[in-house]
Short mmCIF file of C-alpha atoms in Angstrom, two decimals:
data_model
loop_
_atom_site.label_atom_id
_atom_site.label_comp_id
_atom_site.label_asym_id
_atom_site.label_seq_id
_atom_site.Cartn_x
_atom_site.Cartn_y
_atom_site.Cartn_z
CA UNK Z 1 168.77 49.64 132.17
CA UNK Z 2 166.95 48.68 129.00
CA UNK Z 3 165.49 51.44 126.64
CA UNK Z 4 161.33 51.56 127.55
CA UNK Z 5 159.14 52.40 124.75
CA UNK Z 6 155.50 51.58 124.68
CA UNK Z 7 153.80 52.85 120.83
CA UNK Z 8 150.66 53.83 121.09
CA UNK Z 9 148.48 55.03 118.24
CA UNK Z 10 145.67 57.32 118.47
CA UNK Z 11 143.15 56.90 115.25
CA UNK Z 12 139.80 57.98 115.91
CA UNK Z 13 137.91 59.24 112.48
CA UNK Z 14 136.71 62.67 114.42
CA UNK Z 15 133.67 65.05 113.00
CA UNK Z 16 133.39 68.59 114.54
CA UNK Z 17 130.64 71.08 114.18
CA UNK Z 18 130.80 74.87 114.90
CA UNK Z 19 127.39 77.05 114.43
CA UNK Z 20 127.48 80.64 116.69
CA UNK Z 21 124.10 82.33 116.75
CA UNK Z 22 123.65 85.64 116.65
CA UNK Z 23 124.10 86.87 120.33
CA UNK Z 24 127.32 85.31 120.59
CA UNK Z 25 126.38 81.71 121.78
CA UNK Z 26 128.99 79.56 120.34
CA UNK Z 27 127.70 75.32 119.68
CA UNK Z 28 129.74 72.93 119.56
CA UNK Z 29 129.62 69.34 118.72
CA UNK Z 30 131.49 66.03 118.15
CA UNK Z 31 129.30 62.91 117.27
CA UNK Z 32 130.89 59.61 118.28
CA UNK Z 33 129.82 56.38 116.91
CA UNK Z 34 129.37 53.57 118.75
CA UNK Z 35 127.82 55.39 122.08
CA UNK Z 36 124.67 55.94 123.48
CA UNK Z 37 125.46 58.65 125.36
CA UNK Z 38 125.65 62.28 125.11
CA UNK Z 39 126.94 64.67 127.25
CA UNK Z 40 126.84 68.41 127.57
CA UNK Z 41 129.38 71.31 128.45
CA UNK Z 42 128.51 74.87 128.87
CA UNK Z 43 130.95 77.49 129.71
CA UNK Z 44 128.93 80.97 130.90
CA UNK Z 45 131.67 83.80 131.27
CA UNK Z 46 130.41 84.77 134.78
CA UNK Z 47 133.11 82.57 137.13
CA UNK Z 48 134.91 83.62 140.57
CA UNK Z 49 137.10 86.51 138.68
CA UNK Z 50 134.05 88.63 137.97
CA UNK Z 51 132.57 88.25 141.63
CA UNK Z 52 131.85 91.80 142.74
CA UNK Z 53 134.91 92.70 145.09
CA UNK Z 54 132.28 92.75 148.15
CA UNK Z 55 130.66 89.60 147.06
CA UNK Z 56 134.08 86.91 146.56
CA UNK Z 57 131.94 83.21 146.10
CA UNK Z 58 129.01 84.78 144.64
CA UNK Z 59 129.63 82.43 141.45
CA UNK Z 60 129.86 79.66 143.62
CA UNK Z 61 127.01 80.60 145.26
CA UNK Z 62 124.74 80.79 141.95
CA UNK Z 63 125.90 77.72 140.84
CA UNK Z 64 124.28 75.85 143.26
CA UNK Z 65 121.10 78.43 143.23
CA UNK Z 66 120.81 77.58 139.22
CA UNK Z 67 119.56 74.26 140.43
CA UNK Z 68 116.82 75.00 142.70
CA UNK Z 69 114.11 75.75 140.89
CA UNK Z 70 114.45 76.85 136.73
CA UNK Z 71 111.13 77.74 134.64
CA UNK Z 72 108.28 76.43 135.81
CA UNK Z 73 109.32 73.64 138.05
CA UNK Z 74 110.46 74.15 141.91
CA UNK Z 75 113.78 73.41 143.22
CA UNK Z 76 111.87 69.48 144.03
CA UNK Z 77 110.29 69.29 140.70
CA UNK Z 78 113.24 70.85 138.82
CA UNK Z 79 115.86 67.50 140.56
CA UNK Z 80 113.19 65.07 140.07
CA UNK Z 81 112.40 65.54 135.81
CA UNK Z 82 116.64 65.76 135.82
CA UNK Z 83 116.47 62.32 138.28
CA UNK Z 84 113.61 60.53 135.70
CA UNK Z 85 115.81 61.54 132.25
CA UNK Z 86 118.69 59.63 133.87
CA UNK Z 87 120.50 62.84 133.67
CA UNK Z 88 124.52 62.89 135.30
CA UNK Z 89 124.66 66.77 136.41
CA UNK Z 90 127.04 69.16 137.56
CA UNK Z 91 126.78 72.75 137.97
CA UNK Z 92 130.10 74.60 139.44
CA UNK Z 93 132.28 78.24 139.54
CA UNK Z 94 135.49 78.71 137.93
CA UNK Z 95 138.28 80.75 137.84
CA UNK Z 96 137.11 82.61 134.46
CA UNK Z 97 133.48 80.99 133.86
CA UNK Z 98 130.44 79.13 135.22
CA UNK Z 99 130.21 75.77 134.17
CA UNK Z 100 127.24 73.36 133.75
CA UNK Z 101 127.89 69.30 132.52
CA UNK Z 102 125.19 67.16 131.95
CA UNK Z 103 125.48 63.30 130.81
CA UNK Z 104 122.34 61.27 129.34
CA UNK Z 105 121.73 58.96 126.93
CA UNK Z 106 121.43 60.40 123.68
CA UNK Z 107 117.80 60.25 123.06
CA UNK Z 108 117.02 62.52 126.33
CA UNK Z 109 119.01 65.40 125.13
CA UNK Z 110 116.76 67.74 123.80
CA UNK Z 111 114.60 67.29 126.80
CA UNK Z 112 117.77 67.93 129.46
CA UNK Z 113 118.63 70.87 126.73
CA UNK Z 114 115.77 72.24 127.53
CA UNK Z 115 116.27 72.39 131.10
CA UNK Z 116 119.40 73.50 130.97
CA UNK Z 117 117.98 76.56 129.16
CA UNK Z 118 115.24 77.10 131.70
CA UNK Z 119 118.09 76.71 134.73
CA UNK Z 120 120.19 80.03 132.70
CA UNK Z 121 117.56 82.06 131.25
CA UNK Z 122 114.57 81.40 133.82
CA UNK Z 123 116.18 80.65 137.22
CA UNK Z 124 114.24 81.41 140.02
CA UNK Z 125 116.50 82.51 142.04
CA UNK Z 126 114.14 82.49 144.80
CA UNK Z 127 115.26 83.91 148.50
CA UNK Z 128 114.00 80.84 150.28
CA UNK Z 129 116.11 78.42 148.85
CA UNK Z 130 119.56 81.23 149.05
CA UNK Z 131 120.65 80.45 152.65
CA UNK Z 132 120.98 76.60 151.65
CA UNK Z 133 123.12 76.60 149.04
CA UNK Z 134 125.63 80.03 151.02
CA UNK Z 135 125.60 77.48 153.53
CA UNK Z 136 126.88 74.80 150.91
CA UNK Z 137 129.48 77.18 150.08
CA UNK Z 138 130.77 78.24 153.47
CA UNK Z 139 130.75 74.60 154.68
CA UNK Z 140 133.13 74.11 151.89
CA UNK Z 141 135.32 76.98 152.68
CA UNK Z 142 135.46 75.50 156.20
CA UNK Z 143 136.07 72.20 155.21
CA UNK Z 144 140.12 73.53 154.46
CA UNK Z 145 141.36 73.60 157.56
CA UNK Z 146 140.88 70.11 157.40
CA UNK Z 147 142.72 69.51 154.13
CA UNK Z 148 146.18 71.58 153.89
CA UNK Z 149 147.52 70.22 150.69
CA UNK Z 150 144.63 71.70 149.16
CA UNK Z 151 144.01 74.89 151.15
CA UNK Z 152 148.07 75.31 149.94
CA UNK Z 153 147.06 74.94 146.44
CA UNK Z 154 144.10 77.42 146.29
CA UNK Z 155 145.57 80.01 148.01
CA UNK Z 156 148.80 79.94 146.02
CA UNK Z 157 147.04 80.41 142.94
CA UNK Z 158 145.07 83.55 144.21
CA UNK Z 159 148.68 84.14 144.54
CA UNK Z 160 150.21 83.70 141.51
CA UNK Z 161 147.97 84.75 139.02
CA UNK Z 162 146.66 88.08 138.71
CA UNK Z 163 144.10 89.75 140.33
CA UNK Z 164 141.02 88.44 140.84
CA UNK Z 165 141.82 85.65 137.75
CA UNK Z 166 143.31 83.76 140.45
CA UNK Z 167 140.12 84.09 143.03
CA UNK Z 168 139.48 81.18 145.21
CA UNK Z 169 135.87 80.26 143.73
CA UNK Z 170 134.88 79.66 147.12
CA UNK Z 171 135.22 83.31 148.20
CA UNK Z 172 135.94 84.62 151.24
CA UNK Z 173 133.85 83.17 154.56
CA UNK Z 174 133.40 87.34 155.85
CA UNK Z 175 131.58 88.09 152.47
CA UNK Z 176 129.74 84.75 152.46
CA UNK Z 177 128.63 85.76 156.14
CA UNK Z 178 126.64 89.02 154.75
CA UNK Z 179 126.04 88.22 151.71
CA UNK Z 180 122.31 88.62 150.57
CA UNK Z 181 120.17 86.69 148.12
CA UNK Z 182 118.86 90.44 146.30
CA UNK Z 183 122.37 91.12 145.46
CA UNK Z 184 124.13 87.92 144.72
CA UNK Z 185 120.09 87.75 142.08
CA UNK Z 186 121.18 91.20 140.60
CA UNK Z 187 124.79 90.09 140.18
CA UNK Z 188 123.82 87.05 138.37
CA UNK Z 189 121.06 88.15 136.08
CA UNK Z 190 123.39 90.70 134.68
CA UNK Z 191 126.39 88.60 134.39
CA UNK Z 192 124.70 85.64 133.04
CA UNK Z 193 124.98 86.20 129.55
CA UNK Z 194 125.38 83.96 126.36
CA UNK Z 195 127.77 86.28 124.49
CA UNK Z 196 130.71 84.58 124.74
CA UNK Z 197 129.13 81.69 125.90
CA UNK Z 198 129.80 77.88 125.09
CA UNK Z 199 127.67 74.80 124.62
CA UNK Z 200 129.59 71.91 124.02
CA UNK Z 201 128.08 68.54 123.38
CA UNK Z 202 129.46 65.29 122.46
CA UNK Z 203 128.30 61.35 121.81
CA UNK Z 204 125.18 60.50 120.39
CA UNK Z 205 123.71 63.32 118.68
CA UNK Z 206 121.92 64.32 115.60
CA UNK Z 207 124.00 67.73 115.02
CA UNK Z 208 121.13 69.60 112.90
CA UNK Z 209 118.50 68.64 115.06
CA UNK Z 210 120.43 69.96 118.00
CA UNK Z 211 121.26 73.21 115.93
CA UNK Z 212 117.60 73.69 115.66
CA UNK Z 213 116.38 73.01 119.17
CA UNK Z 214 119.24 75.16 120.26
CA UNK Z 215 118.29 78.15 118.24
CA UNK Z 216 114.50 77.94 119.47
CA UNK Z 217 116.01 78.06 122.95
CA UNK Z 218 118.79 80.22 122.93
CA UNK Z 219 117.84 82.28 119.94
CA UNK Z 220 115.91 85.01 121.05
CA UNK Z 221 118.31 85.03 124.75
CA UNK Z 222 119.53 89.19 124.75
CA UNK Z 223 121.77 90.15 127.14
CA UNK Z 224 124.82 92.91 127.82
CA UNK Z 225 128.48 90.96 127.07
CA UNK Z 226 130.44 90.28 130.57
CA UNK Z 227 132.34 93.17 131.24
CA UNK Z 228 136.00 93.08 130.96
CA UNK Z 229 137.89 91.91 134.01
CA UNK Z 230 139.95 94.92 135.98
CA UNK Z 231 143.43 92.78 136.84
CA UNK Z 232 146.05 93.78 138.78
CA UNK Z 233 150.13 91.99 138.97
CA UNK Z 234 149.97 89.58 142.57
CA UNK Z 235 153.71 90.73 144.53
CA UNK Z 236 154.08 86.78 144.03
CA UNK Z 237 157.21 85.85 146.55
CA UNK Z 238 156.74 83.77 149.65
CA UNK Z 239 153.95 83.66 152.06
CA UNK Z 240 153.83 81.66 154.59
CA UNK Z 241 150.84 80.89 157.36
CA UNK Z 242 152.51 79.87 160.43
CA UNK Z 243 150.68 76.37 162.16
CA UNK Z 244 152.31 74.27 164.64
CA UNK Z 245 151.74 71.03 162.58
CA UNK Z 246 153.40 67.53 162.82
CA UNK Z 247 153.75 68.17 158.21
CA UNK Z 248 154.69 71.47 157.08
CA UNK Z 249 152.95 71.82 153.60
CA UNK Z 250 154.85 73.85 150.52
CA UNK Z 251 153.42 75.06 147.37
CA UNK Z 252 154.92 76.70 144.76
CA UNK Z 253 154.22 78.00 141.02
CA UNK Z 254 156.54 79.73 138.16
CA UNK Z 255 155.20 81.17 135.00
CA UNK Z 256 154.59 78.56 131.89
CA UNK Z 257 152.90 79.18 128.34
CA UNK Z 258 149.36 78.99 127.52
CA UNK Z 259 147.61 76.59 125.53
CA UNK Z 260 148.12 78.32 122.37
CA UNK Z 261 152.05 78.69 123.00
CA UNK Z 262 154.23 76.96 120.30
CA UNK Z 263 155.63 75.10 123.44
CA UNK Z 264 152.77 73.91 125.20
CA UNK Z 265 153.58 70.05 124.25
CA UNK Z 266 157.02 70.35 125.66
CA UNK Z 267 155.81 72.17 128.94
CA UNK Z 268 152.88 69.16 129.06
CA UNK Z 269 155.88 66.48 128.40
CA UNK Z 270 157.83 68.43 131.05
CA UNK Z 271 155.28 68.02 133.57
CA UNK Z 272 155.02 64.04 132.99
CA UNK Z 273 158.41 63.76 133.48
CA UNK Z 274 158.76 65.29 136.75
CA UNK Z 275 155.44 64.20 138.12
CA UNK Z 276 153.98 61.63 135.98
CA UNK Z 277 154.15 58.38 138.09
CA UNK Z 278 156.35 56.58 140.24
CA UNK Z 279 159.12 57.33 137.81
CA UNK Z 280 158.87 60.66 137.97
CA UNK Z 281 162.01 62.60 138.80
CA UNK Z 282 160.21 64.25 141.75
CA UNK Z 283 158.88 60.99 142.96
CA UNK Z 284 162.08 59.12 142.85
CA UNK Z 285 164.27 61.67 143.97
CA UNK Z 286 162.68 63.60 146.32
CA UNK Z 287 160.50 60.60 148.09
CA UNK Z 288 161.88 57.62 147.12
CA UNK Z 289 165.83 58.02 147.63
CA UNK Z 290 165.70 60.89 149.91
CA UNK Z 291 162.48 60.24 152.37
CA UNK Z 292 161.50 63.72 152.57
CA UNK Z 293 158.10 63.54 151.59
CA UNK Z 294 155.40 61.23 151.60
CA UNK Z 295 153.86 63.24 148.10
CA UNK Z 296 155.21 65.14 145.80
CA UNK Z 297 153.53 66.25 142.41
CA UNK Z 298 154.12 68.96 139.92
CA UNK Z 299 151.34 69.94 137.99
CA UNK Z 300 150.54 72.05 134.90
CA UNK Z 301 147.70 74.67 134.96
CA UNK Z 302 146.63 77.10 132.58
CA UNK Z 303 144.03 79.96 132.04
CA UNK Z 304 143.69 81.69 128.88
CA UNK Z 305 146.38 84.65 129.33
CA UNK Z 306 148.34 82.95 131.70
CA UNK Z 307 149.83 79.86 132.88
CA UNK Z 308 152.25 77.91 135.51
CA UNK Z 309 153.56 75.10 136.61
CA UNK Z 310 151.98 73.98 140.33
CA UNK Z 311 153.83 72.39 142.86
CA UNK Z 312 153.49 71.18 146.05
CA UNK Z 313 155.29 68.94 148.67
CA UNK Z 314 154.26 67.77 152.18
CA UNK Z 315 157.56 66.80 154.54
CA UNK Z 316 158.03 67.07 158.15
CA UNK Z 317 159.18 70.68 159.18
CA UNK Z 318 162.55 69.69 160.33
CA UNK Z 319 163.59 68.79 156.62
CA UNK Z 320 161.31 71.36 155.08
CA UNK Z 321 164.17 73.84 153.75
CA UNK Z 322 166.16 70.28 151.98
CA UNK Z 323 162.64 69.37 150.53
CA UNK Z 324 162.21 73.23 148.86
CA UNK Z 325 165.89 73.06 147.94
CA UNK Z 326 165.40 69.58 146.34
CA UNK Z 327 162.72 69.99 144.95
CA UNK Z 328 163.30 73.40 142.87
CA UNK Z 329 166.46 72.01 141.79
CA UNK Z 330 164.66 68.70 140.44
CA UNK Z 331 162.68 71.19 138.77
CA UNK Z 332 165.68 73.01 137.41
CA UNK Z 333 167.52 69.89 136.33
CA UNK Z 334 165.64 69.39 133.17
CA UNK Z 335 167.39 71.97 131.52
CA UNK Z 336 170.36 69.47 131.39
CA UNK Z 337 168.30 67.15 129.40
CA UNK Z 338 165.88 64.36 129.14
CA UNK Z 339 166.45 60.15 128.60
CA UNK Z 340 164.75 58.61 125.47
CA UNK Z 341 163.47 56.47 128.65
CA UNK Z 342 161.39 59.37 130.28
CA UNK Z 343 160.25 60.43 126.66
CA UNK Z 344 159.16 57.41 125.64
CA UNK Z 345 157.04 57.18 129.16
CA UNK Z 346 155.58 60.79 128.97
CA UNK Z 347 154.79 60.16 125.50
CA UNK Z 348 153.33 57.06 126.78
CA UNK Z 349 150.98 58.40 129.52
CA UNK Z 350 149.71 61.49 127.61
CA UNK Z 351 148.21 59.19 124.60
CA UNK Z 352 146.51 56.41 127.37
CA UNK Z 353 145.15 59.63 128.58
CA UNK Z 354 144.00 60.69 125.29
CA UNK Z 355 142.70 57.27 124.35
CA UNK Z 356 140.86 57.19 128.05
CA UNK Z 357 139.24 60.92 127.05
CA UNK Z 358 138.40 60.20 123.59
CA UNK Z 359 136.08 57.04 125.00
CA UNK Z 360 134.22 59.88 126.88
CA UNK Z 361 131.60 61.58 125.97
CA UNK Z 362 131.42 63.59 128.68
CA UNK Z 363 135.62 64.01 128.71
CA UNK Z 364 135.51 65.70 124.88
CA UNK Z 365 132.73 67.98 125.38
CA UNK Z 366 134.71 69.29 128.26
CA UNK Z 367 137.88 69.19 126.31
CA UNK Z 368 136.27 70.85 122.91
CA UNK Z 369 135.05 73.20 124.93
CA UNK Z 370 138.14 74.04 126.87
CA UNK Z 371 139.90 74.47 122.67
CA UNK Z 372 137.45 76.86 121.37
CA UNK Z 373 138.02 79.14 124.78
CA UNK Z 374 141.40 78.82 124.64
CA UNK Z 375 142.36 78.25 120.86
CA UNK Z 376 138.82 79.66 119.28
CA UNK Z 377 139.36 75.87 117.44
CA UNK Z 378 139.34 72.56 117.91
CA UNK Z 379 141.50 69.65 118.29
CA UNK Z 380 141.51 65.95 116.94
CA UNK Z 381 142.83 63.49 119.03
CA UNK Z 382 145.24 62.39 116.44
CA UNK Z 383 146.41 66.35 115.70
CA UNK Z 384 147.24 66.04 119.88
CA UNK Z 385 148.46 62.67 119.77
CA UNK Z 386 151.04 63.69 116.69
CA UNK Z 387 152.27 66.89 118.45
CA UNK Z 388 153.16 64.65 121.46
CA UNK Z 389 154.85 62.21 119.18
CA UNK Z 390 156.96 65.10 117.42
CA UNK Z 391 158.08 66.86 120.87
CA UNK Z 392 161.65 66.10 121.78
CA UNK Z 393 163.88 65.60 124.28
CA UNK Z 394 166.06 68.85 123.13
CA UNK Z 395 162.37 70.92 123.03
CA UNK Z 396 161.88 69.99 126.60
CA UNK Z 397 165.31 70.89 127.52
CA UNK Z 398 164.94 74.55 125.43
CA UNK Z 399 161.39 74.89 127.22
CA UNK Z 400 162.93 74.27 130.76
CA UNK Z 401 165.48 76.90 130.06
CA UNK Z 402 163.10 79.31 128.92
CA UNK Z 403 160.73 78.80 131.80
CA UNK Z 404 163.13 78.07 134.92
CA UNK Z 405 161.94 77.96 138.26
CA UNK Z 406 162.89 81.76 139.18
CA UNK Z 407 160.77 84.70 140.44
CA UNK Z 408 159.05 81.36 142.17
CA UNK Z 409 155.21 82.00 144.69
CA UNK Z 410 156.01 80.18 147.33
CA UNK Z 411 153.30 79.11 150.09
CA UNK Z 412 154.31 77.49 153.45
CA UNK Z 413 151.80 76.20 155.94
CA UNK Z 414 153.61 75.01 158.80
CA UNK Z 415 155.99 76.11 162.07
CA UNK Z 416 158.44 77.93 159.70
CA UNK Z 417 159.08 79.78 156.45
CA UNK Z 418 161.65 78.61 153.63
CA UNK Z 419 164.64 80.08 151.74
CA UNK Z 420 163.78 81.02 148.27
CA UNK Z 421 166.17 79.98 145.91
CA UNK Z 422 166.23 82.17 142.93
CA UNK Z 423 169.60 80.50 141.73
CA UNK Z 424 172.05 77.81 140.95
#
């Protein structure tokens, strides 16, 4: 087989701006030439892990409240000057914060900046438009049953990671049930709070005029700092939720590094190489030459503190143990090295997706955002795009050793449990 290698370069002449105000707001911005767009990424540290214990989806819950009515303008009125600016919206619960996108062409920013302050500061948070968007949520949380693969995947992170960090943003349908509009108000007008908060933007933007418009808006905004997240170690091992299904599904997760780990590029390359493609290790030997599954992925996954490596399989239950036990030691082999081939393809497929991001708007103000939480900095394309280039095949070997498959969560939906193999 011939040697693949695909170069790529990655040169993009980047410009970043940091200005925090006063009560802890942190702005961010990247202008981009050539774009009319701009897009917006705000990062409020109030997501699923700071839920009051009785009230699990309450983020979720405000997220979709922030949107129906802000200011001066009714739910209708509030969707309708969004609808005439053009404005591309999103509001949603994390793990760790809730987030709010916008995309617009560059010219209607200050006016959807505006909004957006009206929709944290002023929400109206009114109790005839609660039920609606509890419903929203709940009809979500019912909508699992339907889809396994990703019922696996949330509940093995509530799983793996630590207590509540690890919260299904959903919440739980018996909270949802009694939940009230006075409490989840209370909740959110304490947690909502821009210390420690991020506004990202990116694209076509005039960075001191934005400064200034922010300031007037955000300026005077006072509030109490989130408090401090109570967590609590998860018992990890297997769980599994017995259903007489035609597919049994299996999840599983073992520790990684963060972001800011000195081998986060290796752990990233690792994760191409099992799972990025048709060429994957995990595709080709667990699907293609064995038949055991129709998919297969391995994915990587990180909050700030804390990070794995996320995988999951669906295989009929008669072959379920030889799809665990072939899959973990997949997993495993990469200790024993890595082909220039699959370098020169994970190398390839992390720079496309850099190159795809980086024509974005709305991709970097997400991803600048995501590197000041994470790093408190900020990341060129071609700083990410070198680090990828430098990683090698012994790195990814050392990185696999460090971080083997052992003390593994393991989540099985289907007519029976697996083995757990801790070993060679």
């Amino acid at each position: 087989m011939g040697r693949f290698r695909v170069t790529i370069e990655v040169t993009v002449t980047e410009r970043f701006h940091i200005h925090e105000l006063p009560n802890g707001l942190t702005l961010l911005g990247q202008p981009m030439d050539g774009v009319s767009s701009a897009s917006m990424s705000v990062l409020i540290p109030m997501g699923a892990a700071h839920d009051p214990a009785d009230a699990a989806g309450a983020a979720a819950v405000t997220a979709e409240w922030l949107i129906r009515g802000a200011g001066d303008r009714n739910s209708r009125q509030l969707n309708d000057a969004l609808d005439a600016l053009g404005c591309q919206h999103d509001e949603s619960a994390q793990g760790e914060h809730l987030h709010v996108s916008t995309a617009q062409l560059g010219r209607n920013l200050p006016d959807i900046l505006a909004i957006v302050a009206d929709m944290l500061r002023r929400p109206r948070l009114e109790d005839d438009t609660f039920d609606p968007c509890r419903q929203l949520i709940l009809q979500d949380l019912e909508t699992l049953e339907d889809e396994p693969a990703r019922k696996c995947n949330i509940l093995l992170r509530e799983r793996f990671y630590p207590h509540p960090l690890g919260r299904n943003v959903l919440g739980h349908a018996d909270c949802l049930a009694v939940m009230q509009p006075a409490d989840v108000r209370r909740h959110a007008r304490a947690a909502m709070t821009p210390a420690k908060a991020i506004l990202a933007v990116a694209g076509n933007i005039d960075w001191d005029r934005f400064v200034s418009l922010a300031t007037q808006l955000f300026g005077d905004w006072q509030a109490a700092p989130a408090k401090p997240v109570d967590i609590a170690a998860q018992p990890r091992g297997e769980t599994h939720i017995q259903k007489d299904t035609a597919q049994t599904h299996i999840a599983m997760a073992h520790a990684s590094v963060t972001v800011r780990h000195p081998m986060y590029y290796a752990a990233r390359v690792a994760e191409i190489v099992l799972s990025g493609g048709m060429s994957s290790r995990l595709f080709t030997e667990v699907r293609e030459k064995r038949g055991l599954v129709y998919g297969v992925s391995s994915r990587y996954h990180s909050l700030k503190d804390y990070a794995g490596m996320f995988t999951y399989a669906g295989t009929r239950p008669e072959v379920a143990q030889t799809t665990f036990d072939v899959t973990v030691g997949e997993i495993r082999r990469l200790a024993e090295g890595v082909t220039a081939d699959e370098m020169a393809r994970a190398r390839t497929q992390l720079k496309a997706a850099l190159i795809m991001q980086g024509e974005s708007t709305g991709a970097r103000a997400g991803a600048i955002a995501a590197d000041y939480y994470h790093l408190g900095r900020l990341r060129s394309l071609d700083e990410i795009a070198a680090a990828i280039e430098h990683v090698t095949a012994d790195e990814v070997a050392e990185y696999q050793k460090a971080f083997p498959p052992d003390n593994l969560t393991v989540l099985v939906l289907g007519p029976e449990p697996v083995e757990i193999v801790t070993s060679h």
